[in-house]
């Protein structure tokens, strides 16, 4: 079968870049950040207490190595990627227990052997060893209350 090129009956329109489709500024702005807004001053104090107390999982294991503590926001239903419950539902975890970043340039297997399971990498094992999100939150709130009493008594 012979194939001949199709001939265009109408000429192509040349559009200038100025006539390109533009998106209105109000439509272009998407919500930035997470599902929780900016923390209040009281919630910021909570974060400071959490960072000063340290990783709750390391405390439960009796590990005395001081690692930088990250504030972990608990989610509704306890599912990864779910909507956050808010700034009042936070616990302190080190980089390993929170994000699975091995400290001291070790491997993941070495970190798991020494520090235990990571929340990000082994969620079921983490919950089996340290308890549910609500149990960890209760313990964190108790530790914060003790620290606040100690700070106010001085």
GROMACS .gro file of C-alpha atoms in nm:
model
  154
    1UNK     CA    1   0.000   0.000   0.000
    2UNK     CA    2   0.137   0.335  -0.104
    3UNK     CA    3   0.157   0.592   0.173
    4UNK     CA    4   0.156   0.954   0.075
    5UNK     CA    5   0.209   1.235   0.321
    6UNK     CA    6  -0.101   1.421   0.427
    7UNK     CA    7  -0.123   1.777   0.310
    8UNK     CA    8  -0.231   2.038   0.559
    9UNK     CA    9  -0.529   2.238   0.439
   10UNK     CA   10  -0.498   2.510   0.702
   11UNK     CA   11  -0.170   2.682   0.786
   12UNK     CA   12  -0.015   2.640   1.130
   13UNK     CA   13  -0.068   2.928   1.367
   14UNK     CA   14   0.247   3.064   1.517
   15UNK     CA   15   0.182   3.162   1.875
   16UNK     CA   16   0.409   3.397   2.056
   17UNK     CA   17   0.534   3.314   2.408
   18UNK     CA   18   0.329   3.606   2.539
   19UNK     CA   19   0.008   3.432   2.436
   20UNK     CA   20   0.096   3.113   2.621
   21UNK     CA   21  -0.150   2.992   2.878
   22UNK     CA   22  -0.087   3.153   3.214
   23UNK     CA   23  -0.203   3.027   3.548
   24UNK     CA   24  -0.357   3.276   3.783
   25UNK     CA   25  -0.152   3.348   4.093
   26UNK     CA   26  -0.438   3.241   4.321
   27UNK     CA   27  -0.458   2.902   4.148
   28UNK     CA   28  -0.080   2.858   4.134
   29UNK     CA   29  -0.033   2.884   4.511
   30UNK     CA   30  -0.050   2.538   4.662
   31UNK     CA   31  -0.051   2.466   5.031
   32UNK     CA   32   0.309   2.435   5.142
   33UNK     CA   33   0.436   2.225   5.431
   34UNK     CA   34   0.257   1.966   5.636
   35UNK     CA   35  -0.096   1.915   5.763
   36UNK     CA   36  -0.027   2.105   6.085
   37UNK     CA   37   0.022   2.478   6.110
   38UNK     CA   38   0.286   2.673   6.295
   39UNK     CA   39   0.336   2.564   6.657
   40UNK     CA   40   0.233   2.794   6.940
   41UNK     CA   41   0.481   2.914   7.202
   42UNK     CA   42   0.366   2.638   7.438
   43UNK     CA   43   0.414   2.376   7.168
   44UNK     CA   44   0.762   2.514   7.095
   45UNK     CA   45   0.844   2.468   7.466
   46UNK     CA   46   0.719   2.110   7.434
   47UNK     CA   47   0.962   2.055   7.145
   48UNK     CA   48   1.248   2.198   7.353
   49UNK     CA   49   1.163   1.959   7.638
   50UNK     CA   50   1.148   1.666   7.395
   51UNK     CA   51   1.491   1.750   7.251
   52UNK     CA   52   1.637   1.791   7.601
   53UNK     CA   53   1.494   1.459   7.722
   54UNK     CA   54   1.634   1.271   7.423
   55UNK     CA   55   1.522   0.972   7.222
   56UNK     CA   56   1.246   0.787   7.404
   57UNK     CA   57   1.340   0.453   7.244
   58UNK     CA   58   1.705   0.491   7.350
   59UNK     CA   59   1.588   0.575   7.704
   60UNK     CA   60   1.373   0.262   7.713
   61UNK     CA   61   1.673   0.053   7.601
   62UNK     CA   62   1.905   0.218   7.854
   63UNK     CA   63   2.135   0.353   7.582
   64UNK     CA   64   2.328   0.647   7.725
   65UNK     CA   65   2.480   0.770   7.398
   66UNK     CA   66   2.352   1.121   7.336
   67UNK     CA   67   2.230   1.154   6.978
   68UNK     CA   68   2.049   1.456   6.833
   69UNK     CA   69   1.677   1.414   6.894
   70UNK     CA   70   1.414   1.481   6.628
   71UNK     CA   71   1.050   1.562   6.702
   72UNK     CA   72   0.825   1.295   6.548
   73UNK     CA   73   0.461   1.389   6.484
   74UNK     CA   74   0.221   1.099   6.530
   75UNK     CA   75  -0.034   1.039   6.253
   76UNK     CA   76  -0.402   0.954   6.265
   77UNK     CA   77  -0.442   0.580   6.263
   78UNK     CA   78  -0.065   0.538   6.298
   79UNK     CA   79  -0.015   0.505   5.922
   80UNK     CA   80   0.288   0.646   5.739
   81UNK     CA   81   0.191   0.947   5.530
   82UNK     CA   82  -0.136   0.996   5.716
   83UNK     CA   83  -0.266   1.325   5.849
   84UNK     CA   84  -0.080   1.448   6.153
   85UNK     CA   85  -0.263   1.452   6.484
   86UNK     CA   86  -0.109   1.787   6.579
   87UNK     CA   87   0.188   1.937   6.758
   88UNK     CA   88   0.068   1.810   7.096
   89UNK     CA   89   0.099   1.451   6.973
   90UNK     CA   90   0.477   1.437   6.937
   91UNK     CA   91   0.754   1.214   7.068
   92UNK     CA   92   1.132   1.243   7.059
   93UNK     CA   93   1.333   0.998   6.850
   94UNK     CA   94   1.698   0.999   6.744
   95UNK     CA   95   1.792   0.992   6.376
   96UNK     CA   96   1.814   0.613   6.375
   97UNK     CA   97   1.486   0.539   6.552
   98UNK     CA   98   1.303   0.810   6.355
   99UNK     CA   99   1.435   0.803   5.997
  100UNK     CA  100   1.662   0.498   5.993
  101UNK     CA  101   1.986   0.694   5.950
  102UNK     CA  102   2.266   0.483   6.104
  103UNK     CA  103   2.476   0.689   6.345
  104UNK     CA  104   2.856   0.687   6.341
  105UNK     CA  105   2.876   0.590   5.970
  106UNK     CA  106   2.773   0.233   6.046
  107UNK     CA  107   2.556   0.005   5.837
  108UNK     CA  108   2.183  -0.043   5.883
  109UNK     CA  109   2.242  -0.397   6.014
  110UNK     CA  110   2.493  -0.274   6.273
  111UNK     CA  111   2.261   0.005   6.386
  112UNK     CA  112   1.966  -0.235   6.412
  113UNK     CA  113   2.175  -0.477   6.618
  114UNK     CA  114   2.294  -0.209   6.862
  115UNK     CA  115   2.000   0.036   6.875
  116UNK     CA  116   1.705  -0.188   6.791
  117UNK     CA  117   1.443  -0.143   6.518
  118UNK     CA  118   1.388   0.187   6.336
  119UNK     CA  119   1.038   0.339   6.319
  120UNK     CA  120   1.075   0.411   5.949
  121UNK     CA  121   1.242   0.088   5.839
  122UNK     CA  122   1.082  -0.172   6.069
  123UNK     CA  123   0.755  -0.023   6.196
  124UNK     CA  124   0.602  -0.352   6.319
  125UNK     CA  125   0.917  -0.454   6.506
  126UNK     CA  126   0.946  -0.101   6.650
  127UNK     CA  127   0.591  -0.112   6.785
  128UNK     CA  128   0.641  -0.465   6.914
  129UNK     CA  129   0.947  -0.360   7.115
  130UNK     CA  130   0.855  -0.010   7.231
  131UNK     CA  131   0.473  -0.013   7.228
  132UNK     CA  132   0.200   0.165   7.036
  133UNK     CA  133   0.206   0.530   6.939
  134UNK     CA  134  -0.034   0.616   7.223
  135UNK     CA  135   0.180   0.431   7.480
  136UNK     CA  136   0.490   0.620   7.366
  137UNK     CA  137   0.296   0.947   7.374
  138UNK     CA  138   0.181   0.879   7.732
  139UNK     CA  139   0.539   0.807   7.840
  140UNK     CA  140   0.666   1.119   7.660
  141UNK     CA  141   0.402   1.335   7.830
  142UNK     CA  142   0.500   1.194   8.171
  143UNK     CA  143   0.868   1.269   8.107
  144UNK     CA  144   0.782   1.623   7.998
  145UNK     CA  145   0.571   1.678   8.312
  146UNK     CA  146   0.861   1.559   8.532
  147UNK     CA  147   1.104   1.787   8.348
  148UNK     CA  148   0.869   2.086   8.377
  149UNK     CA  149   0.840   2.027   8.754
  150UNK     CA  150   1.217   2.009   8.782
  151UNK     CA  151   1.257   2.331   8.580
  152UNK     CA  152   0.998   2.524   8.783
  153UNK     CA  153   1.130   2.409   9.121
  154UNK     CA  154   1.475   2.558   9.048
   0.00000   0.00000   0.00000
